CSV table of C-alpha atoms and ligand atoms in Angstrom, one decimal:
chain,number,residue,atom,x,y,z
A,1,MET,CA,98.6,151.7,158.6
A,2,ASP,CA,98.7,153.0,162.7
A,3,GLY,CA,98.7,150.1,164.9
A,4,PRO,CA,97.3,150.3,168.4
A,5,ALA,CA,100.9,150.5,169.7
A,6,SER,CA,101.2,153.6,167.9
A,7,ALA,CA,97.4,154.9,168.5
A,8,THR,CA,98.6,154.8,172.4
A,9,ARG,CA,101.8,156.6,171.3
A,10,LYS,CA,99.9,159.4,169.4
A,11,ARG,CA,97.2,159.6,172.4
A,12,LEU,CA,99.6,160.1,174.8
A,13,GLN,CA,101.4,162.8,173.0
A,14,VAL,CA,98.3,164.9,173.5
A,15,VAL,CA,97.5,164.2,176.9
A,16,LEU,CA,100.7,164.0,178.6
A,17,PRO,CA,101.9,167.6,178.3
A,18,ALA,CA,97.8,168.5,179.1
A,19,LEU,CA,98.6,166.8,182.3
A,20,LEU,CA,101.8,168.4,183.0
A,21,ARG,CA,100.4,171.8,182.4
A,22,LEU,CA,97.6,170.9,184.8
A,23,ALA,CA,100.2,169.6,187.5
A,24,VAL,CA,102.4,172.6,187.4
A,25,LEU,CA,99.3,174.8,188.2
A,26,ALA,CA,98.4,172.3,191.0
A,27,ALA,CA,101.9,173.1,192.4
A,28,ALA,CA,101.9,177.1,191.7
A,29,ALA,CA,98.4,176.7,193.8
A,30,ILE,CA,100.2,174.9,196.1
A,31,ALA,CA,103.1,177.2,196.3
A,32,VAL,CA,101.1,180.2,196.2
A,33,GLY,CA,99.0,178.9,199.4
A,34,VAL,CA,101.9,178.0,201.4
A,35,ALA,CA,103.3,181.4,200.8
A,36,PHE,CA,100.2,183.4,201.1
A,37,GLY,CA,98.0,181.5,202.8
A,38,ALA,CA,95.6,178.3,202.4
A,39,THR,CA,92.4,180.8,200.8
A,40,ILE,CA,94.6,182.5,198.6
A,41,GLY,CA,95.9,179.6,197.4
A,42,LEU,CA,92.5,178.5,196.8
A,43,VAL,CA,91.6,181.6,195.1
A,44,PHE,CA,94.6,181.5,192.8
A,45,ALA,CA,93.9,177.5,191.8
A,46,ALA,CA,90.2,178.5,191.2
A,47,VAL,CA,90.7,181.6,188.9
A,48,ALA,CA,93.5,179.5,187.3
A,49,PHE,CA,91.4,176.3,186.6
A,50,GLY,CA,88.8,178.2,185.5
A,51,LEU,CA,90.7,180.5,182.6
A,52,LEU,CA,92.1,176.9,181.7
A,53,ALA,CA,88.2,175.8,181.3
A,54,LEU,CA,87.4,179.2,179.4
A,55,LEU,CA,89.8,178.6,177.2
A,56,HIS,CA,89.1,174.8,176.2
A,57,LEU,CA,85.5,175.9,176.1
A,58,PHE,CA,86.6,178.7,173.2
A,59,TYR,CA,88.8,176.2,171.6
A,60,LEU,CA,85.9,173.9,171.2
A,61,SER,CA,83.5,176.4,170.2
A,62,LEU,CA,85.7,177.0,167.3
A,63,LEU,CA,86.0,173.4,166.3
A,64,ALA,CA,82.2,172.7,166.6
A,65,GLU,CA,81.9,176.4,163.9
A,66,TRP,CA,84.6,174.7,161.9
A,67,LEU,CA,83.3,171.1,161.5
A,68,GLU,CA,79.7,173.1,160.4
A,69,GLN,CA,81.7,173.9,156.8
A,70,PRO,CA,85.3,171.6,157.6
A,71,SER,CA,87.4,173.1,154.8
A,72,LEU,CA,91.7,173.0,154.8
A,73,ALA,CA,91.6,177.1,154.8
A,74,THR,CA,90.0,177.5,157.7
A,75,VAL,CA,91.4,175.3,160.1
A,76,PRO,CA,91.7,176.9,163.3
A,77,GLU,CA,95.2,177.5,165.2
A,78,GLY,CA,95.5,176.8,168.8
A,79,ILE,CA,98.0,176.7,171.6
A,80,GLY,CA,99.2,173.6,173.7
A,81,THR,CA,96.7,170.8,173.0
A,82,TRP,CA,94.6,172.4,171.2
A,83,SER,CA,97.2,173.3,168.5
A,84,GLN,CA,97.8,169.8,168.0
A,85,VAL,CA,93.9,168.5,167.9
A,86,PHE,CA,94.2,171.1,165.0
A,87,ALA,CA,97.4,170.4,163.4
A,88,ARG,CA,96.0,166.7,162.8
A,89,LEU,CA,93.0,167.8,161.8
A,90,TYR,CA,94.7,169.7,159.1
A,91,LYS,CA,96.7,166.7,158.1
A,92,THR,CA,93.2,164.9,157.9
A,93,ARG,CA,91.4,167.4,155.9
A,94,ARG,CA,94.5,167.4,153.5
A,95,THR,CA,94.2,163.9,153.1
A,96,THR,CA,90.5,163.9,152.6
A,97,GLU,CA,91.0,166.6,149.9
A,98,SER,CA,93.7,164.7,148.0
A,99,THR,CA,91.2,161.7,147.7
A,100,GLU,CA,88.3,163.8,146.7
A,101,ARG,CA,90.3,165.8,144.1
A,102,ARG,CA,91.2,162.2,143.0
A,103,LEU,CA,88.1,160.6,142.9
A,104,GLN,CA,86.7,163.6,141.1
A,105,ASP,CA,89.3,163.6,138.5
A,106,ASN,CA,89.2,159.6,138.0
A,107,GLU,CA,85.2,160.1,137.5
A,108,GLU,CA,85.7,162.9,134.9
A,109,ARG,CA,88.3,161.0,132.9
A,110,PHE,CA,86.2,158.2,132.8
A,111,ARG,CA,83.0,160.5,131.8
A,112,ARG,CA,85.4,161.8,129.0
A,113,THR,CA,86.7,158.3,128.3
A,114,ILE,CA,83.0,156.9,127.6
A,115,SER,CA,82.0,160.2,125.8
A,116,ALA,CA,84.7,159.3,123.5
A,117,LEU,CA,83.3,155.8,122.7
A,118,PRO,CA,81.5,155.3,119.1
A,119,GLU,CA,78.6,153.8,120.8
A,120,GLY,CA,76.0,155.6,122.7
A,121,LEU,CA,75.5,154.4,126.0
A,122,VAL,CA,72.5,155.4,128.7
A,123,LEU,CA,72.5,154.2,132.2
A,124,ILE,CA,68.5,153.5,133.3
A,125,ASP,CA,67.2,152.5,136.6
A,126,ALA,CA,64.9,149.3,136.7
A,127,ALA,CA,61.9,152.2,136.5
A,128,LEU,CA,63.7,152.6,132.7
A,129,GLN,CA,64.3,156.1,133.7
A,130,ILE,CA,67.6,158.3,132.7
A,131,GLU,CA,70.2,158.4,135.0
A,132,TRP,CA,72.9,159.4,132.7
A,133,CYS,CA,73.8,158.9,128.9
A,134,ASN,CA,76.7,160.1,126.6
A,135,PRO,CA,76.5,162.6,123.7
A,136,VAL,CA,76.3,159.6,121.4
A,137,ALA,CA,73.4,158.3,122.7
A,138,GLU,CA,72.2,161.7,122.6
A,139,ARG,CA,72.4,161.9,118.8
A,140,HIS,CA,71.2,158.2,118.4
A,141,LEU,CA,68.0,158.3,120.6
A,142,GLY,CA,67.2,162.2,120.2
A,143,ILE,CA,67.4,162.6,123.9
A,144,ALA,CA,69.2,165.5,126.1
A,145,LEU,CA,71.0,164.6,129.2
A,146,LYS,CA,70.2,168.3,130.8
A,147,ALA,CA,66.8,168.0,130.0
A,148,ASP,CA,65.7,164.5,130.2
A,149,GLN,CA,67.6,162.9,133.2
A,150,GLY,CA,65.3,161.6,135.4
A,151,LEU,CA,62.8,160.8,132.7
A,152,ARG,CA,61.5,157.5,131.3
A,153,LEU,CA,63.6,156.4,128.5
A,154,THR,CA,60.6,154.8,126.5
A,155,ASN,CA,58.3,158.3,127.1
A,156,LEU,CA,61.0,159.8,124.8
A,157,VAL,CA,61.9,157.2,122.5
A,158,ARG,CA,58.2,156.5,121.4
A,159,ASP,CA,58.9,154.0,118.3
A,160,PRO,CA,56.7,150.5,119.4
A,161,VAL,CA,59.7,148.5,118.3
A,162,PHE,CA,61.9,150.4,121.1
A,163,VAL,CA,59.1,150.3,123.5
A,164,ALA,CA,58.5,146.7,123.4
A,165,TYR,CA,61.9,145.4,123.3
A,166,MET,CA,62.9,147.7,126.3
A,167,THR,CA,59.8,146.4,128.1
A,168,SER,CA,60.1,142.9,127.3
A,169,GLY,CA,62.9,142.1,129.8
A,170,ASN,CA,64.2,139.5,126.7
A,171,PHE,CA,67.4,141.3,125.9
A,172,GLY,CA,69.5,138.2,124.6
A,173,GLU,CA,69.1,139.4,121.0
A,174,SER,CA,70.1,142.7,119.6
A,175,LEU,CA,67.2,145.0,118.7
A,176,LEU,CA,67.5,146.6,115.0
A,177,PHE,CA,65.4,149.5,114.1
A,178,ARG,CA,65.4,153.2,112.6
A,179,PRO,CA,64.6,156.0,115.3
A,180,HIS,CA,61.3,157.8,114.2
A,181,ALA,CA,63.4,161.0,114.9
A,182,ASN,CA,65.9,159.9,112.0
A,183,PRO,CA,64.8,157.3,110.1
A,184,ALA,CA,68.2,157.5,107.9
A,185,LEU,CA,70.1,155.9,110.7
A,186,ALA,CA,70.1,152.3,111.7
A,187,LEU,CA,70.3,151.2,115.1
A,188,ALA,CA,71.7,147.8,117.0
A,189,VAL,CA,70.4,148.7,120.4
A,190,ASP,CA,71.4,146.1,123.3
A,191,VAL,CA,70.7,146.0,127.2
A,192,ILE,CA,73.7,145.1,129.7
A,193,GLU,CA,71.6,144.3,133.3
A,194,PHE,CA,74.6,145.1,135.4
A,195,GLU,CA,72.8,145.5,138.5
A,196,PRO,CA,69.5,144.0,139.8
A,197,ALA,CA,68.1,147.5,139.8
A,198,ARG,CA,70.2,149.0,136.5
A,199,SER,CA,70.8,148.8,133.3
A,200,ILE,CA,72.9,150.1,130.6
A,201,VAL,CA,71.5,150.6,127.0
A,202,VAL,CA,74.2,150.3,124.1
A,203,THR,CA,73.1,151.7,120.8
A,204,ARG,CA,75.4,151.3,117.7
A,205,ASP,CA,75.1,152.8,114.9
A,206,VAL,CA,74.5,149.8,111.9
A,207,THR,CA,73.5,152.2,108.7
A,208,GLN,CA,76.7,151.1,107.0
A,209,THR,CA,76.6,147.7,107.6
A,210,GLU,CA,73.0,147.7,106.5
A,211,ARG,CA,73.7,149.4,103.7
A,212,VAL,CA,76.5,147.1,102.7
A,213,ASP,CA,74.0,144.1,104.0
A,214,ALA,CA,71.4,145.1,101.4
A,215,MET,CA,73.5,145.7,98.5
A,216,ARG,CA,74.7,141.9,98.5
A,217,ARG,CA,70.8,140.7,99.4
A,218,ASP,CA,70.2,142.7,96.1
A,219,PHE,CA,73.8,141.4,94.2
A,220,VAL,CA,72.5,137.8,95.2
A,221,ALA,CA,68.9,138.4,94.2
A,222,ASN,CA,69.9,140.6,90.8
A,223,VAL,CA,72.6,137.5,89.7
A,224,SER,CA,69.8,134.6,91.0
A,225,HIS,CA,67.0,136.4,89.0
A,226,GLU,CA,69.7,136.8,86.0
A,227,LEU,CA,70.5,133.1,86.1
A,228,ARG,CA,67.0,131.8,85.8
A,229,THR,CA,66.6,132.5,82.2
A,230,PRO,CA,69.3,130.7,80.6
A,231,LEU,CA,69.6,127.9,83.2
A,232,THR,CA,65.2,127.1,82.0
A,233,VAL,CA,66.5,127.7,78.6
A,234,VAL,CA,69.5,124.9,79.1
A,235,ASN,CA,66.9,122.8,81.0
A,236,GLY,CA,64.4,123.0,78.4
A,237,PHE,CA,67.1,121.8,75.3
A,238,LEU,CA,68.6,119.1,77.6
A,239,GLU,CA,65.1,118.0,78.0
A,240,THR,CA,64.1,117.9,74.1
A,241,MET,CA,67.9,116.0,73.6
A,242,LEU,CA,66.7,113.1,75.9
A,243,ASP,CA,63.5,112.7,74.7
A,244,ALA,CA,64.8,113.4,70.7
A,245,GLU,CA,64.1,110.7,68.1
A,246,PRO,CA,65.8,108.8,67.6
A,247,PRO,CA,67.0,108.3,71.6
A,248,PRO,CA,71.0,109.3,71.9
A,249,ASP,CA,73.2,106.3,72.6
A,250,GLU,CA,73.8,105.1,75.8
A,251,THR,CA,76.8,107.3,76.7
A,252,ARG,CA,75.2,110.6,75.5
A,253,ARG,CA,72.3,109.7,77.3
A,254,HIS,CA,74.5,108.9,80.2
A,255,HIS,CA,75.8,112.6,79.8
A,256,LEU,CA,73.1,114.3,78.9
A,257,LEU,CA,71.2,113.0,82.3
A,258,LEU,CA,74.2,114.3,84.3
A,259,MET,CA,74.0,117.6,82.6
A,260,HIS,CA,70.1,117.8,83.4
A,261,ASP,CA,70.6,116.7,86.7
A,262,GLN,CA,73.1,119.5,87.7
A,263,SER,CA,71.4,122.1,85.8
A,264,GLN,CA,68.3,121.0,87.9
A,265,ARG,CA,70.4,121.4,91.2
A,266,MET,CA,71.9,124.9,89.9
A,267,SER,CA,67.4,125.7,89.2
A,268,ARG,CA,66.8,124.9,92.8
A,269,LEU,CA,69.9,126.5,94.2
A,270,VAL,CA,69.0,129.9,92.3
A,271,ASP,CA,65.5,129.8,93.7
A,272,ASP,CA,66.2,129.1,97.2
A,273,LEU,CA,68.5,132.1,96.6
A,274,LEU,CA,66.4,134.2,95.6
A,275,LEU,CA,63.4,133.1,98.0
A,276,LEU,CA,66.3,134.0,100.6
A,277,SER,CA,67.0,137.5,99.4
A,278,GLN,CA,63.1,138.3,99.7
A,279,LEU,CA,62.8,136.8,102.8
A,280,GLU,CA,65.5,138.4,104.0
A,281,ALA,CA,64.5,142.0,102.7
A,282,GLN,CA,61.4,142.2,105.2
A,283,ASP,CA,60.5,141.3,108.9
A,284,ALA,CA,57.1,140.8,108.2
A,285,PRO,CA,55.0,137.7,106.3
A,286,SER,CA,54.2,138.7,102.6
A,287,VAL,CA,50.5,138.1,103.7
A,288,ASP,CA,48.4,137.3,107.0
A,289,GLU,CA,45.8,134.9,106.0
A,290,PRO,CA,44.3,132.2,107.9
A,291,ILE,CA,45.9,128.5,107.0
A,292,ASP,CA,44.0,125.6,107.8
A,293,ALA,CA,46.8,123.6,109.3
A,294,ALA,CA,45.4,120.6,109.2
A,295,GLN,CA,45.1,120.5,105.3
A,296,LEU,CA,48.7,122.1,105.1
A,297,THR,CA,50.2,119.0,107.5
A,298,ALA,CA,48.1,116.5,104.5
A,299,GLU,CA,49.7,118.0,101.7
A,300,LEU,CA,53.2,117.9,103.3
A,301,ALA,CA,52.6,114.2,104.6
A,302,ALA,CA,51.7,113.4,100.7
A,303,GLU,CA,54.8,115.2,99.9
A,304,ALA,CA,57.0,112.9,102.3
A,305,ARG,CA,55.4,109.7,100.9
A,306,ALA,CA,56.0,110.6,97.5
A,307,LEU,CA,59.6,111.8,97.7
A,308,SER,CA,60.0,108.7,100.1
A,309,GLY,CA,59.0,106.4,97.3
A,310,GLY,CA,57.5,103.8,100.2
A,311,ARG,CA,61.1,103.7,101.6
A,312,HIS,CA,59.4,105.1,104.9
A,313,THR,CA,57.0,105.3,107.6
A,314,VAL,CA,55.5,108.6,107.3
A,315,ARG,CA,52.9,109.3,110.0
A,316,VAL,CA,50.7,112.4,111.4
A,317,GLU,CA,50.0,113.1,114.6
A,318,GLY,CA,47.8,115.8,117.1
A,319,THR,CA,45.2,118.4,116.1
A,320,ALA,CA,46.7,120.9,113.4
A,321,PRO,CA,44.8,124.2,114.3
A,322,ARG,CA,43.9,127.1,112.2
A,323,LEU,CA,46.7,129.6,112.1
A,324,ARG,CA,47.4,133.0,110.5
A,325,GLY,CA,50.8,133.9,108.7
A,326,ALA,CA,52.3,133.3,105.1
A,327,ARG,CA,50.7,130.1,103.9
A,328,ASP,CA,53.3,129.8,101.4
A,329,GLU,CA,56.1,130.6,103.8
A,330,LEU,CA,54.9,128.2,106.5
A,331,ARG,CA,54.5,125.3,103.6
A,332,SER,CA,58.0,126.5,102.3
A,333,ALA,CA,59.9,126.1,105.8
A,334,PHE,CA,57.3,123.3,106.9
A,335,GLY,CA,58.5,121.7,103.4
A,336,ASN,CA,62.1,121.6,104.1
A,337,LEU,CA,61.9,120.2,107.7
A,338,VAL,CA,60.1,117.0,105.7
A,339,SER,CA,62.1,116.9,103.0
A,340,ASN,CA,65.1,116.8,105.4
A,341,ALA,CA,63.7,114.1,107.6
A,342,VAL,CA,63.2,112.0,104.3
A,343,ARG,CA,66.6,112.5,102.9
A,344,TYR,CA,68.6,112.0,106.0
A,345,THR,CA,66.4,109.0,107.3
A,346,LEU,CA,67.8,105.7,105.9
A,347,GLU,CA,65.1,103.2,104.2
A,348,GLY,CA,62.7,101.7,106.9
A,349,GLY,CA,62.8,104.3,108.7
A,350,THR,CA,60.1,106.7,110.5
A,351,ILE,CA,58.7,110.0,110.0
A,352,ALA,CA,56.5,112.0,112.4
A,353,LEU,CA,54.5,115.2,111.5
A,354,ARG,CA,53.1,116.2,114.9
A,355,TRP,CA,51.1,119.3,116.1
A,356,ARG,CA,51.1,120.0,120.0
A,357,ALA,CA,49.5,122.4,122.5
A,358,VAL,CA,52.1,124.5,124.3
A,359,ASP,CA,52.0,127.2,127.3
A,360,GLU,CA,53.0,129.6,124.6
A,361,GLY,CA,50.9,128.6,121.9
A,362,VAL,CA,51.5,125.6,119.4
A,363,CYS,CA,54.3,123.2,118.4
A,364,PHE,CA,55.0,121.8,115.1
A,365,GLU,CA,57.2,118.8,115.2
A,366,VAL,CA,58.9,116.7,112.1
A,367,GLU,CA,60.5,113.9,114.4
A,368,ASP,CA,62.8,111.2,112.1
A,369,SER,CA,64.5,108.0,113.6
A,370,GLY,CA,67.5,109.0,110.6
A,371,ILE,CA,70.9,109.5,110.9
A,372,GLY,CA,71.2,112.2,113.5
A,373,ILE,CA,73.3,115.0,113.9
A,374,ALA,CA,76.7,115.9,115.9
A,375,PRO,CA,76.2,118.3,119.0
A,376,GLU,CA,78.7,120.5,117.4
A,377,HIS,CA,76.6,121.1,114.3
A,378,ILE,CA,73.5,122.1,115.5
A,379,PRO,CA,74.2,125.2,116.7
A,380,ARG,CA,75.3,126.0,112.9
A,381,LEU,CA,72.7,124.5,110.7
A,382,THR,CA,70.4,127.5,110.0
A,383,GLU,CA,73.6,129.0,108.3
A,384,ARG,CA,73.8,129.1,104.9
A,385,PHE,CA,75.2,126.3,103.3
A,386,TYR,CA,76.2,124.4,106.1
A,387,ARG,CA,76.5,121.1,105.8
A,388,VAL,CA,77.1,118.2,107.9
A,389,ASP,CA,77.7,116.1,105.3
A,390,LYS,CA,78.3,118.0,102.1
A,391,SER,CA,78.5,115.0,99.6
A,392,ARG,CA,75.2,113.2,101.5
A,393,SER,CA,73.6,116.9,100.7
A,394,ARG,CA,74.3,116.8,97.4
A,395,GLU,CA,73.5,112.9,96.7
A,396,THR,CA,69.9,114.0,97.8
A,397,GLY,CA,69.4,116.9,96.0
A,398,GLY,CA,69.8,119.4,98.7
A,399,THR,CA,71.3,122.7,98.2
A,400,GLY,CA,72.5,123.6,102.0
A,401,LEU,CA,69.6,126.6,102.1
A,402,GLY,CA,66.8,124.9,103.4
A,403,LEU,CA,67.1,125.6,107.4
A,404,ALA,CA,68.6,129.1,106.9
A,405,ILE,CA,64.9,129.5,104.5
A,406,VAL,CA,63.1,128.2,107.3
A,407,LYS,CA,65.2,130.5,110.0
A,408,HIS,CA,63.8,133.3,108.1
A,409,VAL,CA,60.4,132.3,107.5
A,410,LEU,CA,60.0,131.5,111.5
A,411,LEU,CA,61.7,134.9,112.4
A,412,ARG,CA,59.4,136.6,110.4
A,413,HIS,CA,56.6,134.7,112.1
A,414,GLN,CA,57.7,135.4,115.7
A,415,ALA,CA,58.3,131.5,115.8
A,416,ARG,CA,61.5,129.9,116.9
A,417,LEU,CA,63.3,126.5,115.9
A,418,ASP,CA,64.2,123.7,118.6
A,419,ILE,CA,66.5,121.0,117.0
A,420,ARG,CA,67.0,118.0,119.4
A,421,SER,CA,69.0,115.4,117.8
A,422,GLN,CA,71.3,112.0,118.6
A,423,VAL,CA,73.5,110.2,116.1
A,424,GLY,CA,72.6,107.3,115.0
A,425,GLN,CA,68.9,107.6,116.4
A,426,GLY,CA,67.1,110.4,114.6
A,427,SER,CA,66.2,114.0,115.0
A,428,VAL,CA,63.2,116.3,116.2
A,429,PHE,CA,62.8,119.8,114.2
A,430,SER,CA,60.1,121.5,116.5
A,431,VAL,CA,58.6,124.8,115.2
A,432,TRP,CA,57.2,126.7,118.1
A,433,LEU,CA,54.6,129.1,117.2
A,434,PRO,CA,53.2,131.9,119.6
A,435,ALA,CA,49.5,132.1,120.6
A,436,ALA,CA,49.3,135.0,118.4
A,437,ARG,CA,49.9,133.2,115.6
A,438,VAL,CA,46.9,130.5,116.5
A,439,VAL,CA,43.1,132.0,114.9
A,440,LEU,CA,41.1,129.5,116.9
A,441,PRO,CA,39.8,130.8,120.5
A,442,GLN,CA,42.0,130.9,122.8
A,443,ASP,CA,40.0,128.0,124.8
A,444,GLU,CA,40.0,125.6,121.9
A,445,ALA,CA,43.5,125.8,120.2
A,446,ALA,CA,44.8,125.5,124.3
A,447,LYS,CA,42.4,121.8,124.1
A,448,LEU,CA,44.9,121.0,120.7
A,449,PRO,CA,45.5,117.1,122.5
A,450,PRO,CA,49.2,116.3,123.5
A,451,SER,CA,51.2,114.4,121.2
A,452,GLU,CA,50.0,110.8,120.9
A,453,GLY,CA,52.9,108.8,119.1
A,454,ALA,CA,55.6,107.8,121.5
A,455,SER,CA,58.7,109.9,120.9
A,456,ILE,CA,61.4,108.1,118.5
A,457,ILE,CA,64.1,110.2,120.3
A,458,PRO,CA,64.6,111.1,124.0
A,459,ALA,CA,65.5,114.7,124.5
A,460,PRO,CA,68.8,114.2,125.2
A,461,SER,CA,70.7,117.6,127.2
A,462,GLY,CA,73.3,119.3,125.6
A,463,CYS,CA,72.3,118.5,122.2
A,464,SER,CA,69.8,120.6,121.2
A,465,ALA,CA,69.7,124.4,119.4
A,466,ALA,CA,66.8,127.0,120.0
A,467,TRP,CA,66.5,130.7,118.3
B,501,LIG,P1,70.6,120.7,102.7
B,501,LIG,O1,69.7,121.3,101.3
B,501,LIG,O2,71.9,120.7,102.6
B,501,LIG,O3,69.7,119.2,103.4
B,501,LIG,P2,69.7,122.4,104.7
B,501,LIG,O4,69.8,124.0,105.2
B,501,LIG,O5,68.3,122.0,104.9
B,501,LIG,O6,70.5,121.8,103.1
B,501,LIG,O7,70.3,121.4,106.1
B,501,LIG,C1,71.6,121.8,106.7
B,501,LIG,C2,72.3,120.5,107.1
B,501,LIG,O8,71.6,119.9,108.1
B,501,LIG,C3,72.0,119.4,106.0
B,501,LIG,O9,72.9,119.6,105.0
B,501,LIG,C4,72.5,117.9,107.0
B,501,LIG,O10,73.5,118.0,107.4
B,501,LIG,C5,71.8,118.5,108.6
B,501,LIG,N1,70.3,118.1,108.5
B,501,LIG,C6,69.0,118.9,108.5
B,501,LIG,N2,68.1,117.7,108.5
B,501,LIG,C7,68.4,117.0,109.2
B,501,LIG,C8,68.2,115.7,109.4
B,501,LIG,N3,66.7,115.7,109.3
B,501,LIG,N4,68.5,115.0,110.1
B,501,LIG,C9,69.5,114.9,109.7
B,501,LIG,N5,71.0,116.0,109.3
B,501,LIG,C10,70.0,116.7,109.3
C-alpha cells in the first residue's frame, strides 16, 4: 500500500519536471530580454506562457471528455506532465476494469452455483416482491424471473396456505403444501430472513418423501387393522377360559391372566397405531362441531377418579368454554394427558384439570404432583414410543403413543402443547387453543376467570417445551 512518503514522491515526479520547464521558459525569456531588449523579452514570455496555457487547456478538455465515458481503450495520450497523468489514468483504469471483470465473473459463478442447487431460491424484499430467483424456484412455484421480477410473490402463488404462511411472519416451521399450479408436487417451504428488509424463500421438492411417508402410514394402518381381528378372538378365548367352569387351577389362572394382560396391551397398541395413522392422514379435524368443554371436563375428571381408584385427589378449576372442533379427538387428547397424570403420580398426589383464559384464546391444563420429568426428556416426549422410564410406562398400561396422539390432535386444531415439569415435584401439560376454536362470543370467552387453585409447580425456566 502507498504510504505518505511514496505519495509525496509521486507528486514530485509530476510537478518537478513541470516546474523545470517553467524555469527554462523564464530563463529563455530573460535571455531574450537581455539580448534584444526588455520589450521583446516580455513579448516572448507572454507568447511562450500563453502557448503553454493553451496546451494545458487542450489536455484539460481531453481529460473532461474522457471522464464522461471512461474506458481503457480511449485514455488520451499527452506530452510532458500530461503524458504522466494519462499514463496513471490508464493504470488506474486497467486495475478498475480487471477488478470489475473479476467481480462480474464471481457473481456469474455464484449465480450458476445457486442455479445448480436442487432447492428453489427466491430473493424477496420486505413487500414480498421478487428480486431474483433460480430456475428451480421458477419450476416449483410456476413463476418466471424475467416476467415476474418486482411483482409480489403472493400475487403470483395465490394458494391460501402459502399466502397465510408468507404473511404470518412466523417461519419457525416449514410449510408443507401442494401448489395449485402443480398438485402432483409436494413442496416444503422455508423463509430465511437474512437482512431486515430481505428474505430468501427456499422451496424443496418433498414429493418422494411424502410418498414414502404415506406408504409407511398405510402399512402401519393396514397391519394394525389386520391384527385387530385375531387379537379380539384371542382376547375372547382367554376371557372364556378364565371364566370357565370348573375354574382353572392357580398356576393356570396366573398364566391366563398374564396372557390376557399382554393381549389387551397389544389391542391398545393396535388401537393407538390406527388412531395415529388416521390423525396423520389429514391436517384438519375430522368434524368441526360445537363442544361443551364443561361436560367434557366432568367426564375426564370422572375417568381420572375411576383410574385413580381413590389414590389421588382430582379437582377441576376455572370455567370451561364452548369450543369448536372434533369432540372425540379432543377427548382422546385430553384423556391421554389426564391418564398420564394419574399413572405418573404417586398415591396421595393431586391432579388438577384447569381452564384459563389467555390472550390468544383458552388454555386447558393438566397439573399433577407426580414424579416429574427431567428437562432433557421434555423436547422428545411427543415422539412415538419415547418413554422416560419404559418399565413404568408398561406397568401402568402405557403404549408410548399417548403424547404423539395428543400432538397430532392439537396440530389439527391449530393448538399447541406446552410442558413444564420438575423432577419429584410434578408436571403441567398446557394445551393452548386459539380464539378461533372458542365458540362463545369473544367478550364472554375473555371473561373466563383465571385459575383459582394455587399452582403446585412453579414454572421453572429451561424445563419446558412447546410446539
Ligand atoms: P406412555 O404410554 O408411555 O405414557 P406417552 O406418550 O403418553 O406414553 O408419554 C410418553 C412418556 O412421557 C411417558 O412414558 C412418561 O415417561 C412421560 N410422561 C408423560 N406424562 C407424564 C406425567 N404426567 N408425568 C411424568 N411423566 C410423564
